[in-house]
Tab-separated table of N, CA and C in Angstrom:
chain	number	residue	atom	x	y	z
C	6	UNK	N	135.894	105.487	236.885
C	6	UNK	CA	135.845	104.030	236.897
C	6	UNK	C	137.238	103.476	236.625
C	7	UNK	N	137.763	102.545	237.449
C	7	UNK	CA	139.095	101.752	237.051
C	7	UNK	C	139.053	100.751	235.912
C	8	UNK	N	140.107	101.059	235.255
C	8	UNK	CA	139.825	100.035	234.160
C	8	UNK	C	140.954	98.738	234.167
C	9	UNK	N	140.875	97.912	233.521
C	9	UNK	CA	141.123	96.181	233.478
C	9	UNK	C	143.068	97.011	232.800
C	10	UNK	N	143.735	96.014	233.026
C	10	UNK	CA	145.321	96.359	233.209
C	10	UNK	C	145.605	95.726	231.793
C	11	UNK	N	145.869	96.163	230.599
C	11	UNK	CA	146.554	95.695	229.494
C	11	UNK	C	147.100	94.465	229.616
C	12	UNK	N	148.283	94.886	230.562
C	12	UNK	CA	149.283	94.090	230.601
C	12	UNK	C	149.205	92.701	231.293
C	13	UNK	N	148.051	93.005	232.465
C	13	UNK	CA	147.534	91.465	233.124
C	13	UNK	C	146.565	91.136	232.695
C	14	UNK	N	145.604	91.575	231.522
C	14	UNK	CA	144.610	90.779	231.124
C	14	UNK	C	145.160	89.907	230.108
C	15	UNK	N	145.630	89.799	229.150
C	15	UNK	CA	146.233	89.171	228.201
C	15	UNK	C	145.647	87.401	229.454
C	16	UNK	N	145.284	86.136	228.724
C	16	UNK	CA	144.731	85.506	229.546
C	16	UNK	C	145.974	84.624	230.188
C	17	UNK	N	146.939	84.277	229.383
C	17	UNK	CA	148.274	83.352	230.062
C	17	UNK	C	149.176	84.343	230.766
C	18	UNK	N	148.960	85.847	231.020
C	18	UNK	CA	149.598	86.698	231.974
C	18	UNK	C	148.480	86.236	233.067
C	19	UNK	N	147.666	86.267	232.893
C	19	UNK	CA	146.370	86.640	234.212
C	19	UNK	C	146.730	85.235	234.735
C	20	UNK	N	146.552	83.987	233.759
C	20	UNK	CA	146.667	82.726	234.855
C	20	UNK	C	147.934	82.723	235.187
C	21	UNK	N	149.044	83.333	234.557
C	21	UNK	CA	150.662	82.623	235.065
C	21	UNK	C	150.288	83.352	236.208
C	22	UNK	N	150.155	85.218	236.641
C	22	UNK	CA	149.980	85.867	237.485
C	22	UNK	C	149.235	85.019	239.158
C	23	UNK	N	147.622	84.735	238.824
C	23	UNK	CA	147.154	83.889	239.489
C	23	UNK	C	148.239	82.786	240.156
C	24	UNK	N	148.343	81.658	238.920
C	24	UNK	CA	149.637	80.875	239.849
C	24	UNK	C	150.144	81.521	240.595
C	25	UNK	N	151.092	82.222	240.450
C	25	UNK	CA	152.635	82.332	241.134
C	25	UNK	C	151.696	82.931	242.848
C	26	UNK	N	150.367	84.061	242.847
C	26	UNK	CA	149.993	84.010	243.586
C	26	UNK	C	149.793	83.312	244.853
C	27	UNK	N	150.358	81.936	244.230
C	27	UNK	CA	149.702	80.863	245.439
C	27	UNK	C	151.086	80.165	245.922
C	28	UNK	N	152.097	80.828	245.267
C	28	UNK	CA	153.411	79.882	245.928
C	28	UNK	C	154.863	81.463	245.787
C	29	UNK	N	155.634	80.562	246.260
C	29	UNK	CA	156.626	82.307	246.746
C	29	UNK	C	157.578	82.192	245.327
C	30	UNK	N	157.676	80.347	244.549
C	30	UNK	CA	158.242	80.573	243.043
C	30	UNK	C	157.972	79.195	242.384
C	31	UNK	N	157.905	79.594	241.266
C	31	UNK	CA	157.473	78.034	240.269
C	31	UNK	C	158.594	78.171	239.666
C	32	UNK	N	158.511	76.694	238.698
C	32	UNK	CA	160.203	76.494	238.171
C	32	UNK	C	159.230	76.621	236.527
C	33	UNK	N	159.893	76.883	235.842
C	33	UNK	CA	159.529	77.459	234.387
C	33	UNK	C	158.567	76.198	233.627
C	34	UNK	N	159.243	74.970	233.936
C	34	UNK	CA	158.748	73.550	233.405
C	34	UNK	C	157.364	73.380	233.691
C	35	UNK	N	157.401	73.660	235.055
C	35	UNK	CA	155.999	73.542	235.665
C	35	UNK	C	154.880	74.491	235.445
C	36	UNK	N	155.240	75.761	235.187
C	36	UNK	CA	154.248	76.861	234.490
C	36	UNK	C	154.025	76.610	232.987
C	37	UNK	N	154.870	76.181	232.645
C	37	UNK	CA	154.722	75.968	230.781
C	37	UNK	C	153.803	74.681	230.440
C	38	UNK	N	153.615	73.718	231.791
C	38	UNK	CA	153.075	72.397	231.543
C	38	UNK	C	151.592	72.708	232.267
C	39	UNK	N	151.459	73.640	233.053
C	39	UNK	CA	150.268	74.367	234.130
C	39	UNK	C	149.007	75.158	232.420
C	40	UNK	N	149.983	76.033	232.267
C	40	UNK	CA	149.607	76.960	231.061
C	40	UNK	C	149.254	76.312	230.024
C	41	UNK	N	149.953	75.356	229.709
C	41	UNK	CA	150.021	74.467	228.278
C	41	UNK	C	150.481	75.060	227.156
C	42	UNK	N	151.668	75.830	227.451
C	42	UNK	CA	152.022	76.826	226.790
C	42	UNK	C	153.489	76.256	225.856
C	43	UNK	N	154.006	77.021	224.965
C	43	UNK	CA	155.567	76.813	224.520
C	43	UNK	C	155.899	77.598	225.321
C	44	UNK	N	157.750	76.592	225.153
C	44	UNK	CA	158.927	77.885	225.514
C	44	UNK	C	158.863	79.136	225.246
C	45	UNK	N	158.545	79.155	224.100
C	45	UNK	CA	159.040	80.806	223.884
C	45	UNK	C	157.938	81.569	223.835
C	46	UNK	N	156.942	80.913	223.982
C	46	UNK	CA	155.206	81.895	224.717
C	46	UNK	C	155.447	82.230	226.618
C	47	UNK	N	156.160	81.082	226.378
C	47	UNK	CA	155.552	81.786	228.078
C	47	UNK	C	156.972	82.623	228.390
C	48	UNK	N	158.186	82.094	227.600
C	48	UNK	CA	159.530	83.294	227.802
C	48	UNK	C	158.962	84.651	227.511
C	49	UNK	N	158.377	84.832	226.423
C	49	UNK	CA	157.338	86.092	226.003
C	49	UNK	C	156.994	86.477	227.314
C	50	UNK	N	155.730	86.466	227.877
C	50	UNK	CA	154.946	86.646	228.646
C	50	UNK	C	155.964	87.043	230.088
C	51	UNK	N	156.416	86.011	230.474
C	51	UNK	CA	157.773	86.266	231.447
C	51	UNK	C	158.721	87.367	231.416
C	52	UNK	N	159.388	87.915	230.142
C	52	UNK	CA	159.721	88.767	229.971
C	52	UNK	C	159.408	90.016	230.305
C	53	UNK	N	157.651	90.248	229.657
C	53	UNK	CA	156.875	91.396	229.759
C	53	UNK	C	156.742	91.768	230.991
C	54	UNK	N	155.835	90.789	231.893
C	54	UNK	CA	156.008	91.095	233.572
C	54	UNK	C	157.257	91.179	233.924
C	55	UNK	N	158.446	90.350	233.820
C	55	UNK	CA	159.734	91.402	234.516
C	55	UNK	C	159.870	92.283	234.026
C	56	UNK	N	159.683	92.860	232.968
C	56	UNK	CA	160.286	94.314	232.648
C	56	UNK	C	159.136	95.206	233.491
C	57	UNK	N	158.070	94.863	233.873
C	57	UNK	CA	156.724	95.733	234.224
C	57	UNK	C	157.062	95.741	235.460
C	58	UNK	N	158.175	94.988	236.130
C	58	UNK	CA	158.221	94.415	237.488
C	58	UNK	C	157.548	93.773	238.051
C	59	UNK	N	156.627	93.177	237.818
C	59	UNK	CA	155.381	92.174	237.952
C	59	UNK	C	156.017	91.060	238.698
C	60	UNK	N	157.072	90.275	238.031
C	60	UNK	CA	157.808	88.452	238.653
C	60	UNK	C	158.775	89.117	238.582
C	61	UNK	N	159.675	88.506	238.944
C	61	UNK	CA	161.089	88.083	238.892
C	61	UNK	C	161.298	86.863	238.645
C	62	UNK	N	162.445	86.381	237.908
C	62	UNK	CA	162.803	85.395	237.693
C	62	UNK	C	164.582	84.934	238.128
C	63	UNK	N	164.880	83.635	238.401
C	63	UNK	CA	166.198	83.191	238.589
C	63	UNK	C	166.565	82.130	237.918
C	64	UNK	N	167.875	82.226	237.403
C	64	UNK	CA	168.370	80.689	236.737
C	64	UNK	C	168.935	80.152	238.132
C	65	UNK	N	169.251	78.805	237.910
C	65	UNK	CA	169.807	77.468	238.721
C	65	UNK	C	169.431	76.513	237.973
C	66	UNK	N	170.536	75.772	239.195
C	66	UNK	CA	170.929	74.403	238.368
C	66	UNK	C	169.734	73.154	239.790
C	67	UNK	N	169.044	72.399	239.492
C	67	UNK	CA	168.371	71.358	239.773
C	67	UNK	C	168.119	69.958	239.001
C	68	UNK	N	168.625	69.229	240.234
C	68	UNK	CA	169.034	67.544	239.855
C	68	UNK	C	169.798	67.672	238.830
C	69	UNK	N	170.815	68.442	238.217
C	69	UNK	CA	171.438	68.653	237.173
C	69	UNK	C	171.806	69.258	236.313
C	70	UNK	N	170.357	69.975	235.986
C	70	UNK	CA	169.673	70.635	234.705
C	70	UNK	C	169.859	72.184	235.704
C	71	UNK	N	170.050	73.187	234.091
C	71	UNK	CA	169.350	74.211	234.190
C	71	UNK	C	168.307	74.585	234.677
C	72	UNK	N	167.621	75.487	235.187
C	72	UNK	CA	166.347	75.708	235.162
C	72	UNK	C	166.404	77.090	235.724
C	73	UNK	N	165.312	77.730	235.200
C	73	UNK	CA	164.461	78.753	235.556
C	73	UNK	C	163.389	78.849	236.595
C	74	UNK	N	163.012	80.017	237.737
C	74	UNK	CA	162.492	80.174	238.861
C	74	UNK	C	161.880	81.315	238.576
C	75	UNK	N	160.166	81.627	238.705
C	75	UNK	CA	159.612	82.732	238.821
C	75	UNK	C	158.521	82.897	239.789
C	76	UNK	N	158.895	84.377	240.399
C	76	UNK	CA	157.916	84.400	241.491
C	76	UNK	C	157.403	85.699	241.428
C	77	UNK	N	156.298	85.602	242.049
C	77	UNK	CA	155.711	87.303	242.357
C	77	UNK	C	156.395	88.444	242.756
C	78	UNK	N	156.551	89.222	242.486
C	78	UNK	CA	157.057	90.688	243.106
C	78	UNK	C	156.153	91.317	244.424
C	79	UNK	N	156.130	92.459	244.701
C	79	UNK	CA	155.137	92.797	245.404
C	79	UNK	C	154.278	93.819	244.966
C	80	UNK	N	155.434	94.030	243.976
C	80	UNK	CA	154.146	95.561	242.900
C	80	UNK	C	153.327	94.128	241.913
C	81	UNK	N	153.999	93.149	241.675
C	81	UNK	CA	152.901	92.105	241.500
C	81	UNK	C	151.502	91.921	241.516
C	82	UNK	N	151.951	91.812	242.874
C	82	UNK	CA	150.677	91.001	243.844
C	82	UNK	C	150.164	92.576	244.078
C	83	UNK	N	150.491	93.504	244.114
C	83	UNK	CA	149.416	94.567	244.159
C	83	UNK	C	148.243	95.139	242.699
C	84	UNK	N	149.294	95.128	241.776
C	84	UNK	CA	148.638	94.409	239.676
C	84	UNK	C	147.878	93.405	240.208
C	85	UNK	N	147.584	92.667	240.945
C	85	UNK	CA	146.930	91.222	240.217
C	85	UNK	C	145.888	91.892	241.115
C	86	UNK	N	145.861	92.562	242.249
C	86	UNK	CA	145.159	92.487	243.221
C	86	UNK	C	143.959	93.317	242.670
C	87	UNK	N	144.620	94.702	241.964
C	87	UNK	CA	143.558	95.311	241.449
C	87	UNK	C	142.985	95.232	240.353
C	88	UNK	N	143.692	94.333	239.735
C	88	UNK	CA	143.336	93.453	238.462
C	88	UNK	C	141.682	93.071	238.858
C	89	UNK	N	141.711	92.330	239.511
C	89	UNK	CA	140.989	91.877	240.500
C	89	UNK	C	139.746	92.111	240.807
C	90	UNK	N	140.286	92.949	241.548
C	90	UNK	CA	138.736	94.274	241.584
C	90	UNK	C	138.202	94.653	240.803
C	91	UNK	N	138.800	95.067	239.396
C	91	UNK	CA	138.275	95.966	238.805
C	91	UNK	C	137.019	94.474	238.133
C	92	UNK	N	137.867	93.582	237.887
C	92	UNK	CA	137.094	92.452	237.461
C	92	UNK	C	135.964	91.989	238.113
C	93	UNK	N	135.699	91.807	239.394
C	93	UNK	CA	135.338	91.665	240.676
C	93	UNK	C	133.515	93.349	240.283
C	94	UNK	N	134.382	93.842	240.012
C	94	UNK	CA	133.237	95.008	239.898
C	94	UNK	C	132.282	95.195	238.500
C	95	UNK	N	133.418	94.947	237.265
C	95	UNK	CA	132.415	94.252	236.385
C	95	UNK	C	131.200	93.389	235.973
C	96	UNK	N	131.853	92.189	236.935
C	96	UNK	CA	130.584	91.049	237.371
C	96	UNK	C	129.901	91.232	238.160
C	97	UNK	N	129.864	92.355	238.801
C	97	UNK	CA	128.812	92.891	239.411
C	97	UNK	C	127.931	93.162	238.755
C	98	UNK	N	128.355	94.524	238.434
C	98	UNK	CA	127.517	95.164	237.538
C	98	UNK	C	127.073	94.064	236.318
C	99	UNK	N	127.263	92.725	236.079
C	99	UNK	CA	126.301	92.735	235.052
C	99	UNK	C	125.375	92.046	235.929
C	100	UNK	N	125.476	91.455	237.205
C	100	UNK	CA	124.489	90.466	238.018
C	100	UNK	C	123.151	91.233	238.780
């Protein structure tokens, strides 16, 4: 039996994960205000998936400001995918 991923269940990995799913990169402001999260929770979390290779992230500068850019990887989107499933097969089995 496959089991549920440590590292993407945690629940603000699974939804940041989800997001980024749906766009090619979010800017840090907008995931932290999505999440309802702090700076340094979702820098946490951000961290963990880049080191896992999960996102990537980029600094730049927009309308002025600093900012931060994170997007899916493709070993990513293959984590979330079987994330997924395995979840997907759980709720089966209890229905």
């Amino acid at each position: 039996m496959a089991i549920l991923n440590p590292l993407i269940h945690a629940p603000v990995r699974l939804q940041l994960l989800t997001s980024l799913s749906a766009v090619s990169e979010a800017e840090f402001v907008t995931l932290r205000s999505l999440l309802e999260v702090s700076d340094s929770v979702l820098s946490k979390h951000i961290s963990a998936l880049v080191e896992a290779g999960y996102v990537h992230s980029r600094k730049g500068v927009q309308a002025g400001r600093r900012t931060t850019w994170v997007g899916l990887t493709k070993h990513g989107h293959a984590a979330l995918r079987d994330h997924v499933r395995v979840l997907r097969a759980l709720i089966d089995a209890v229905e």
